[in-house]
CSV table of C-alpha atoms and ligand atoms in Angstrom, one decimal:
chain,number,residue,atom,x,y,z
A,14,MET,CA,230.5,189.3,-98.9
A,15,LYS,CA,229.3,189.8,-95.4
A,16,LYS,CA,226.5,192.2,-94.6
A,17,VAL,CA,226.7,194.7,-91.7
A,18,VAL,CA,224.1,197.2,-90.3
A,19,LEU,CA,225.8,200.3,-89.0
A,20,ALA,CA,224.4,202.9,-86.6
A,21,TYR,CA,225.1,205.9,-88.7
A,22,SER,CA,225.0,209.5,-87.5
A,23,GLY,CA,226.3,211.4,-90.5
A,24,GLY,CA,229.3,212.5,-88.6
A,25,LEU,CA,233.0,212.1,-89.4
A,26,ASP,CA,233.6,208.8,-87.5
A,27,THR,CA,230.7,206.9,-88.8
A,28,SER,CA,231.3,208.2,-92.4
A,29,CYS,CA,234.8,206.8,-92.2
A,30,ILE,CA,233.5,203.6,-90.9
A,31,VAL,CA,231.2,203.0,-93.9
A,32,ARG,CA,234.2,203.2,-96.2
A,33,TRP,CA,236.5,201.3,-93.9
A,34,LEU,CA,234.1,198.4,-93.7
A,35,LYS,CA,233.6,198.4,-97.5
A,36,GLU,CA,237.4,198.2,-97.9
A,37,ARG,CA,237.2,195.0,-95.8
A,38,ASP,CA,234.6,193.5,-98.1
A,39,PHE,CA,231.5,194.3,-96.2
A,40,GLU,CA,228.2,195.3,-97.7
A,41,VAL,CA,227.2,198.3,-95.5
A,42,ILE,CA,223.6,199.1,-94.6
A,43,CYS,CA,223.2,202.3,-92.6
A,44,PHE,CA,220.6,203.0,-90.0
A,45,VAL,CA,220.0,206.6,-89.1
A,46,ALA,CA,217.9,207.1,-86.0
A,47,ASP,CA,215.9,210.3,-85.6
A,48,LEU,CA,215.7,210.7,-81.9
A,49,GLY,CA,215.1,214.5,-82.1
A,50,GLN,CA,218.7,215.4,-82.4
A,51,GLY,CA,217.6,218.3,-84.7
A,52,LEU,CA,216.2,219.8,-81.5
A,53,GLY,CA,213.0,221.1,-83.1
A,54,ARG,CA,215.0,222.9,-85.8
A,55,GLY,CA,215.2,219.7,-87.8
A,56,GLU,CA,218.2,217.7,-88.9
A,57,ASP,CA,219.0,217.4,-92.6
A,58,PHE,CA,218.4,213.7,-93.1
A,59,THR,CA,218.5,214.0,-96.8
A,60,ALA,CA,222.1,215.2,-96.6
A,61,ILE,CA,223.0,212.5,-94.1
A,62,GLU,CA,221.5,209.8,-96.4
A,63,ALA,CA,223.4,211.2,-99.4
A,64,ARG,CA,226.7,211.2,-97.3
A,65,ALA,CA,226.2,207.6,-96.3
A,66,LEU,CA,225.7,206.6,-100.0
A,67,ALA,CA,228.7,208.6,-101.1
A,68,ALA,CA,230.7,206.8,-98.4
A,69,GLY,CA,229.7,203.5,-100.0
A,70,ALA,CA,226.6,202.3,-98.2
A,71,SER,CA,224.4,200.1,-100.3
A,72,LYS,CA,221.2,201.2,-98.5
A,73,VAL,CA,220.2,203.7,-95.9
A,74,TYR,CA,217.3,203.5,-93.4
A,75,VAL,CA,216.2,206.7,-91.8
A,76,LYS,CA,213.6,206.3,-89.2
A,77,ASP,CA,211.9,208.8,-86.9
A,78,ILE,CA,211.7,206.9,-83.6
A,79,GLN,CA,211.0,209.8,-81.3
A,80,GLU,CA,207.5,208.7,-80.4
A,81,GLU,CA,208.7,205.3,-79.4
A,82,PHE,CA,211.6,206.8,-77.6
A,83,VAL,CA,209.6,209.1,-75.4
A,84,ARG,CA,206.8,206.5,-74.8
A,85,ASP,CA,208.9,203.4,-74.1
A,86,PHE,CA,212.2,204.8,-72.8
A,87,VAL,CA,211.9,208.3,-71.5
A,88,LEU,CA,208.5,208.0,-69.8
A,89,PRO,CA,209.4,204.8,-67.8
A,90,ALA,CA,212.7,206.5,-66.7
A,91,LEU,CA,210.8,209.6,-65.6
A,92,LYS,CA,208.3,207.6,-63.6
A,93,ALA,CA,211.2,205.7,-62.0
A,94,GLY,CA,212.9,208.9,-61.1
A,95,ALA,CA,216.1,207.7,-62.8
A,96,VAL,CA,218.9,210.2,-62.4
A,97,TYR,CA,222.5,209.0,-62.5
A,98,GLU,CA,224.8,210.2,-59.7
A,99,GLY,CA,222.2,212.8,-58.8
A,100,LYS,CA,222.8,215.0,-61.9
A,101,TYR,CA,222.5,213.1,-65.2
A,102,LEU,CA,219.1,212.6,-66.6
A,103,LEU,CA,220.3,209.9,-69.0
A,104,ALA,CA,219.3,211.2,-72.4
A,105,THR,CA,222.1,209.5,-74.2
A,106,ALA,CA,221.9,206.3,-72.2
A,107,LEU,CA,218.2,205.9,-72.9
A,108,GLY,CA,218.6,206.3,-76.6
A,109,ARG,CA,221.2,203.6,-77.1
A,110,PRO,CA,219.0,200.5,-76.4
A,111,LEU,CA,216.4,201.7,-78.8
A,112,ILE,CA,218.9,202.3,-81.6
A,113,ALA,CA,220.3,198.8,-80.9
A,114,LYS,CA,216.9,197.3,-81.1
A,115,TYR,CA,216.5,198.7,-84.6
A,116,LEU,CA,220.0,197.6,-85.6
A,117,VAL,CA,219.0,194.1,-84.7
A,118,GLN,CA,215.6,194.4,-86.4
A,119,ILE,CA,217.1,195.6,-89.7
A,120,ALA,CA,219.9,193.0,-89.5
A,121,HIS,CA,217.1,190.3,-89.4
A,122,LYS,CA,215.2,191.9,-92.3
A,123,GLU,CA,218.3,192.3,-94.4
A,124,LYS,CA,219.7,188.9,-93.4
A,125,ALA,CA,222.9,190.7,-92.2
A,126,ASP,CA,225.5,188.8,-90.1
A,127,CYS,CA,226.9,191.8,-88.1
A,128,ILE,CA,226.1,195.1,-86.7
A,129,ALA,CA,228.5,198.0,-86.2
A,130,HIS,CA,228.8,201.2,-84.2
A,131,GLY,CA,231.1,204.2,-84.0
A,132,CYS,CA,231.8,204.2,-80.3
A,133,THR,CA,235.3,204.3,-78.8
A,134,GLY,CA,236.6,201.6,-76.4
A,135,LYS,CA,236.5,204.0,-73.5
A,136,GLY,CA,232.9,204.9,-73.1
A,137,ASN,CA,229.5,203.6,-72.0
A,138,ASP,CA,227.8,203.7,-75.3
A,139,GLN,CA,229.7,200.7,-76.8
A,140,VAL,CA,228.5,198.7,-73.8
A,141,ARG,CA,224.9,199.8,-74.2
A,142,PHE,CA,224.8,199.0,-77.9
A,143,GLU,CA,226.5,195.6,-77.6
A,144,VAL,CA,224.9,194.3,-74.5
A,145,THR,CA,221.5,195.2,-75.9
A,146,ALA,CA,222.3,193.5,-79.3
A,147,ASN,CA,223.6,190.5,-77.4
A,148,ILE,CA,220.4,190.2,-75.4
A,149,LEU,CA,218.2,190.6,-78.5
A,150,ASP,CA,220.2,188.3,-80.7
A,151,PRO,CA,223.4,186.7,-79.4
A,152,ARG,CA,224.2,185.3,-82.9
A,153,LEU,CA,224.9,188.7,-84.4
A,154,GLU,CA,228.5,189.6,-84.6
A,155,ILE,CA,229.5,193.1,-83.5
A,156,ILE,CA,232.1,195.3,-85.1
A,157,ALA,CA,233.5,198.4,-83.4
A,158,PRO,CA,236.0,199.9,-86.0
A,159,VAL,CA,237.0,202.9,-83.8
A,160,ARG,CA,238.4,200.4,-81.2
A,161,GLU,CA,240.7,198.9,-83.8
A,162,TRP,CA,241.4,201.1,-86.7
A,163,GLU,CA,244.5,203.0,-87.7
A,164,PHE,CA,243.4,206.6,-87.6
A,165,LYS,CA,245.0,208.5,-84.8
A,166,SER,CA,243.4,211.9,-85.2
A,167,ARG,CA,240.5,213.8,-86.6
A,168,GLU,CA,242.8,215.2,-89.2
A,169,GLU,CA,243.6,211.7,-90.5
A,170,GLU,CA,240.0,210.9,-90.7
A,171,ILE,CA,239.2,214.1,-92.6
A,172,GLU,CA,242.0,213.3,-95.0
A,173,TYR,CA,240.6,209.8,-95.5
A,174,CYS,CA,237.2,211.3,-96.4
A,175,ARG,CA,238.8,213.7,-98.8
A,176,MET,CA,240.7,210.9,-100.5
A,177,HIS,CA,237.5,209.0,-101.0
A,178,ASN,CA,235.2,211.9,-101.9
A,179,ILE,CA,233.0,211.6,-98.8
A,180,PRO,CA,231.4,215.0,-98.3
A,181,ILE,CA,232.1,215.9,-94.7
A,182,ASP,CA,231.1,219.2,-93.2
A,183,VAL,CA,234.1,220.0,-91.0
A,184,THR,CA,233.5,223.7,-90.7
A,185,LYS,CA,230.6,223.4,-88.3
A,186,LYS,CA,232.5,221.1,-85.9
A,187,LYS,CA,232.6,222.4,-82.3
A,188,PRO,CA,235.6,221.6,-80.2
A,189,TYR,CA,233.5,219.1,-78.1
A,190,SER,CA,232.0,215.7,-78.5
A,191,ILE,CA,228.3,216.1,-78.5
A,192,ASP,CA,225.4,213.7,-78.3
A,193,ARG,CA,221.8,215.0,-78.6
A,194,ASN,CA,218.3,213.8,-78.5
A,195,ILE,CA,214.9,215.1,-77.5
A,196,TRP,CA,215.5,214.3,-73.8
A,197,GLY,CA,218.8,216.2,-73.6
A,198,ILE,CA,222.3,216.9,-74.7
A,199,SER,CA,225.6,215.4,-73.5
A,200,ILE,CA,228.8,217.5,-74.1
A,201,GLU,CA,232.3,216.4,-73.4
A,202,ALA,CA,236.0,216.7,-74.4
A,203,GLY,CA,238.0,219.7,-75.4
A,204,ILE,CA,238.5,222.2,-72.6
A,205,LEU,CA,236.0,220.4,-70.5
A,206,GLU,CA,238.6,217.8,-69.7
A,207,ASP,CA,240.2,220.5,-67.4
A,208,LEU,CA,238.3,220.1,-64.2
A,209,GLN,CA,239.3,223.6,-63.1
A,210,GLN,CA,237.6,225.2,-66.1
A,211,GLU,CA,234.1,226.6,-66.0
A,212,PRO,CA,232.3,225.4,-69.1
A,213,PRO,CA,232.5,228.2,-71.7
A,214,GLU,CA,229.1,229.6,-72.8
A,215,ASP,CA,229.6,228.3,-76.4
A,216,ALA,CA,229.5,224.7,-75.1
A,217,TYR,CA,225.8,225.0,-74.4
A,218,LEU,CA,223.3,224.6,-77.3
A,219,ILE,CA,219.8,225.0,-76.0
A,220,THR,CA,220.0,226.8,-72.7
A,221,LYS,CA,220.5,230.5,-72.3
A,222,SER,CA,223.1,231.6,-69.9
A,223,PRO,CA,221.4,232.3,-66.5
A,224,SER,CA,223.4,235.4,-66.2
A,225,HIS,CA,222.0,236.9,-69.4
A,226,ILE,CA,218.3,236.2,-69.1
A,227,ALA,CA,215.1,237.7,-68.1
A,228,THR,CA,215.0,239.3,-64.6
A,229,TYR,CA,211.5,238.0,-64.2
A,230,PRO,CA,210.5,234.5,-63.4
A,231,LYS,CA,208.4,232.2,-65.6
A,232,TYR,CA,205.7,230.1,-64.0
A,233,VAL,CA,204.6,226.8,-65.6
A,234,GLU,CA,202.1,224.2,-64.4
A,235,VAL,CA,202.5,220.6,-65.3
A,236,TYR,CA,199.6,218.2,-64.8
A,237,PHE,CA,200.3,214.4,-64.5
A,238,GLU,CA,198.0,211.5,-64.7
A,239,GLN,CA,199.3,208.3,-63.1
A,240,GLY,CA,202.8,209.6,-63.5
A,241,GLN,CA,202.5,210.7,-67.1
A,242,PRO,CA,202.8,214.4,-67.9
A,243,GLN,CA,199.7,215.3,-69.9
A,244,LYS,CA,199.1,219.1,-69.7
A,245,ILE,CA,201.1,222.3,-69.6
A,246,ASP,CA,199.3,225.3,-68.1
A,247,GLY,CA,196.0,223.4,-68.5
A,248,LYS,CA,196.5,222.5,-72.2
A,249,LYS,CA,196.8,218.9,-73.3
A,250,TYR,CA,199.8,217.8,-75.3
A,251,ALA,CA,201.1,214.5,-76.7
A,252,LEU,CA,204.3,213.6,-74.9
A,253,LYS,CA,206.7,214.5,-77.7
A,254,ARG,CA,205.2,218.0,-78.1
A,255,LEU,CA,205.1,218.5,-74.4
A,256,ILE,CA,208.8,217.7,-74.1
A,257,ASN,CA,209.7,220.0,-77.0
A,258,LEU,CA,207.7,222.8,-75.5
A,259,LEU,CA,209.3,222.4,-72.1
A,260,ASN,CA,212.8,222.3,-73.7
A,261,GLU,CA,212.0,225.7,-75.2
A,262,ILE,CA,210.5,227.3,-72.1
A,263,GLY,CA,213.1,225.9,-69.8
A,264,GLY,CA,216.0,226.6,-72.2
A,265,ALA,CA,214.9,230.2,-72.4
A,266,HIS,CA,215.3,230.5,-68.7
A,267,GLY,CA,218.6,228.7,-68.4
A,268,VAL,CA,217.0,225.6,-66.8
A,269,GLY,CA,218.5,222.2,-67.1
A,270,ARG,CA,222.3,222.6,-67.1
A,271,SER,CA,224.5,220.3,-65.1
A,272,ASP,CA,228.2,219.8,-64.9
A,273,LEU,CA,229.7,216.7,-63.3
A,274,VAL,CA,232.5,214.3,-63.0
A,275,GLU,CA,230.8,210.9,-63.5
A,276,ASN,CA,231.8,207.3,-63.1
A,277,ARG,CA,231.8,205.5,-66.4
A,278,LEU,CA,231.1,201.7,-66.3
A,279,VAL,CA,234.6,201.0,-67.6
A,280,GLY,CA,236.1,202.5,-64.5
A,281,ILE,CA,237.1,205.9,-65.9
A,282,LYS,CA,236.0,209.2,-64.3
A,283,SER,CA,234.9,211.7,-66.9
A,284,ARG,CA,233.8,215.3,-66.9
A,285,GLU,CA,230.7,215.9,-68.8
A,286,ILE,CA,228.1,218.7,-69.0
A,287,TYR,CA,224.5,218.3,-69.9
A,288,GLU,CA,221.5,220.3,-71.0
A,289,ALA,CA,218.1,218.9,-70.3
A,290,PRO,CA,215.5,221.6,-69.7
A,291,ALA,CA,212.4,219.5,-70.2
A,292,ALA,CA,213.8,216.5,-68.3
A,293,THR,CA,214.8,218.8,-65.4
A,294,ILE,CA,211.3,220.4,-65.3
A,295,LEU,CA,209.5,217.0,-65.5
A,296,HIS,CA,211.7,215.2,-63.0
A,297,THR,CA,211.3,218.1,-60.5
A,298,ALA,CA,207.6,218.2,-60.9
A,299,HIS,CA,207.1,214.5,-60.9
A,300,ARG,CA,209.1,214.1,-57.7
A,301,GLU,CA,207.3,216.9,-56.0
A,302,LEU,CA,203.9,215.3,-56.9
A,303,GLU,CA,205.1,211.9,-55.5
A,304,SER,CA,206.0,213.5,-52.2
A,305,LEU,CA,202.4,214.5,-52.0
A,306,VAL,CA,200.8,211.2,-52.8
A,307,LEU,CA,203.2,208.4,-51.8
A,308,ASP,CA,203.2,207.4,-48.2
A,309,ARG,CA,206.5,207.5,-46.4
A,310,GLU,CA,207.5,203.9,-46.7
A,311,LEU,CA,206.8,203.7,-50.4
A,312,ALA,CA,208.5,207.0,-51.1
A,313,HIS,CA,211.7,206.1,-49.3
A,314,PHE,CA,211.8,202.6,-50.8
A,315,LYS,CA,211.3,204.1,-54.3
A,316,GLU,CA,214.4,206.2,-53.8
A,317,ILE,CA,216.4,203.0,-53.6
A,318,VAL,CA,214.7,201.7,-56.7
A,319,SER,CA,215.4,205.0,-58.5
A,320,LEU,CA,219.1,204.7,-57.7
A,321,LYS,CA,219.3,201.1,-59.0
A,322,TYR,CA,217.2,201.9,-62.0
A,323,SER,CA,219.5,204.8,-63.0
A,324,GLU,CA,222.5,202.4,-62.7
A,325,LEU,CA,220.8,199.8,-64.9
A,326,VAL,CA,220.1,202.4,-67.6
A,327,TYR,CA,223.5,203.9,-67.4
A,328,ASN,CA,225.2,200.5,-67.6
A,329,GLY,CA,223.4,199.3,-70.6
A,330,LEU,CA,221.0,196.9,-68.9
A,331,TRP,CA,217.7,198.3,-70.2
A,332,PHE,CA,216.5,194.9,-71.5
A,333,SER,CA,217.4,193.1,-68.4
A,334,PRO,CA,215.2,191.0,-66.0
A,335,LEU,CA,215.8,193.3,-63.1
A,336,LYS,CA,215.0,196.4,-65.1
A,337,GLU,CA,211.7,194.8,-66.2
A,338,ALA,CA,210.9,193.8,-62.6
A,339,LEU,CA,211.6,197.3,-61.4
A,340,ASP,CA,209.2,198.6,-64.1
A,341,GLY,CA,206.5,196.5,-62.5
A,342,PHE,CA,207.2,198.0,-59.1
A,343,VAL,CA,207.3,201.6,-60.5
A,344,HIS,CA,204.1,201.0,-62.4
A,345,THR,CA,202.3,200.1,-59.1
A,346,THR,CA,203.7,203.3,-57.4
A,347,GLN,CA,202.2,205.5,-60.2
A,348,GLN,CA,198.6,204.7,-59.5
A,349,TYR,CA,198.0,207.8,-57.5
A,350,VAL,CA,200.6,210.1,-59.1
A,351,THR,CA,197.9,212.4,-60.5
A,352,GLY,CA,197.8,216.2,-60.0
A,353,SER,CA,199.4,219.5,-60.8
A,354,ILE,CA,202.7,221.1,-59.9
A,355,ARG,CA,203.4,224.7,-60.5
A,356,LEU,CA,207.0,225.5,-61.0
A,357,LYS,CA,209.0,228.7,-61.0
A,358,LEU,CA,211.7,229.0,-63.6
A,359,PHE,CA,214.2,231.7,-62.8
A,360,LYS,CA,217.7,232.3,-63.9
A,361,GLY,CA,218.5,228.6,-64.3
A,362,ASN,CA,216.6,227.4,-61.3
A,363,CYS,CA,213.5,225.3,-61.3
A,364,VAL,CA,211.5,225.0,-58.1
A,365,ALA,CA,208.1,223.8,-57.3
A,366,VAL,CA,205.9,226.5,-55.8
A,367,GLY,CA,202.4,225.1,-56.0
A,368,ARG,CA,201.0,221.5,-55.6
A,369,SER,CA,197.6,219.9,-55.8
A,370,SER,CA,196.3,216.4,-56.2
A,371,PRO,CA,193.0,214.6,-55.7
A,372,HIS,CA,195.1,211.9,-54.0
A,373,SER,CA,197.0,214.2,-51.7
A,374,LEU,CA,197.9,212.6,-48.4
A,375,TYR,CA,198.6,216.1,-46.9
A,376,LYS,CA,196.0,216.7,-44.2
A,377,LYS,CA,196.0,220.3,-43.1
A,378,GLU,CA,194.0,219.5,-40.0
A,379,LEU,CA,196.8,217.3,-38.8
A,380,SER,CA,199.8,219.4,-39.6
A,381,THR,CA,198.4,222.8,-38.8
A,382,TYR,CA,199.5,225.0,-35.9
A,383,GLY,CA,196.2,226.9,-36.1
A,384,LYS,CA,193.0,226.3,-34.2
A,385,GLU,CA,191.6,223.8,-36.7
A,386,ASP,CA,194.1,221.3,-35.3
A,387,LYS,CA,192.6,217.8,-35.0
A,388,PHE,CA,195.8,216.0,-33.9
A,389,ASP,CA,195.6,214.7,-30.4
A,390,GLN,CA,198.9,215.8,-29.0
A,391,LYS,CA,198.5,213.8,-25.8
A,392,LEU,CA,199.0,210.6,-27.7
A,393,ALA,CA,202.6,211.7,-28.6
A,394,ASN,CA,203.7,211.1,-25.1
A,395,GLY,CA,203.1,207.3,-25.2
A,396,PHE,CA,204.3,207.0,-28.7
A,397,ILE,CA,207.7,208.5,-27.9
A,398,LYS,CA,208.1,206.4,-24.8
A,399,ILE,CA,207.6,203.2,-26.7
A,400,TRP,CA,209.6,204.4,-29.7
A,401,GLY,CA,212.6,205.4,-27.6
A,402,MET,CA,212.3,202.5,-25.1
A,403,PRO,CA,215.2,200.4,-26.5
A,404,TYR,CA,217.6,203.3,-26.1
A,405,ARG,CA,216.8,204.3,-22.5
A,406,LYS,CA,219.4,203.2,-20.0
B,512,LIG,N1,228.4,210.3,-70.4
B,512,LIG,C1,227.2,210.2,-71.1
B,512,LIG,C2,226.7,208.7,-71.0
B,512,LIG,O1,227.6,207.9,-70.7
B,512,LIG,C3,227.2,210.6,-72.5
B,512,LIG,C4,228.0,209.9,-73.5
B,512,LIG,C5,228.1,210.5,-74.8
B,512,LIG,N2,228.6,211.8,-74.7
B,512,LIG,C6,229.1,212.5,-75.7
B,512,LIG,N3,229.4,213.7,-75.4
B,512,LIG,N4,229.3,212.1,-76.9
B,512,LIG,O2,225.6,208.4,-71.2
């Protein structure tokens, strides 16, 4: 009998997978990652564990990996300014390599031969899981049942669970495919596949509709130290708490929604909507602070790095040499990213309205049009002549 470690969510697909693998003579060990998908309200991990066992798992690991997730994955991506195609803050993409890391770790501990996941053959997540696992241990075999099994619809899977007494909660199911963690929510499929359709309000889980919320703005101040957010409105928080808090505040003001047609690695364009209140607030504030403290050359070059970094994360290359090298670069850039940004949250918008930093490169005596002006305007004449010289006929 071969042993396999499965990334188990408690949902319909992965529950079928447990049984499906058992029928093919595998001993199935489930790994349930708590990445904050309960969104502060808490996920019922006892029920998930019971379901895995009912489906035939021999053992279930449930692990809260939120702290590690925010510290080692979310924070570096925030410092790097990693945003995919200008709109996606990469919540799902950042979670996958960490889950894969644990699959490999548990496989070693349990002396398993394979790992398995519930991704389809059309998405990015299969790539992220498998490339990461391959990098960490190329000897582990990978099984992706959804790519090869016989089920053609949700109904068939539900019937299969019924037949095998696997307790599946099908009533709560929304007509979307949803992935959630503390950094954000990804929502796709169903009516969203029609590009002409505005996303229905019921697709969103943690952000209030901007058209139904307070007519007053909310101000919030974020303090960063060397690129790491440390305080909200002057009060210190550990990173996980800070993110949860900003998800609440931002969500209440409709902040953090995005709707895009994105390019998947496998070459498919797909329409996806996202909710990421905290991530939106933190990226906005972090970027604003950087524009204050980074000199022009570094700031502009870092944009190129951000773009590449986002592609590496999206394309499953978290544990790659280039990503590691870019982390080195990003780390250096964060030395002076200390200071406070005051943001105004209003009807879904999030804009910086106040900035301060002990390392600010903004010199009022140079930029002012008032009488404190210290800039020697006469020098501009020679500068422009030399700068424009190559272009003069
Ligand atoms: N498109 C996003 C990504 O590739 C999210 C994928 C998972 N989305 C989902 N709704 N299940 O990272």
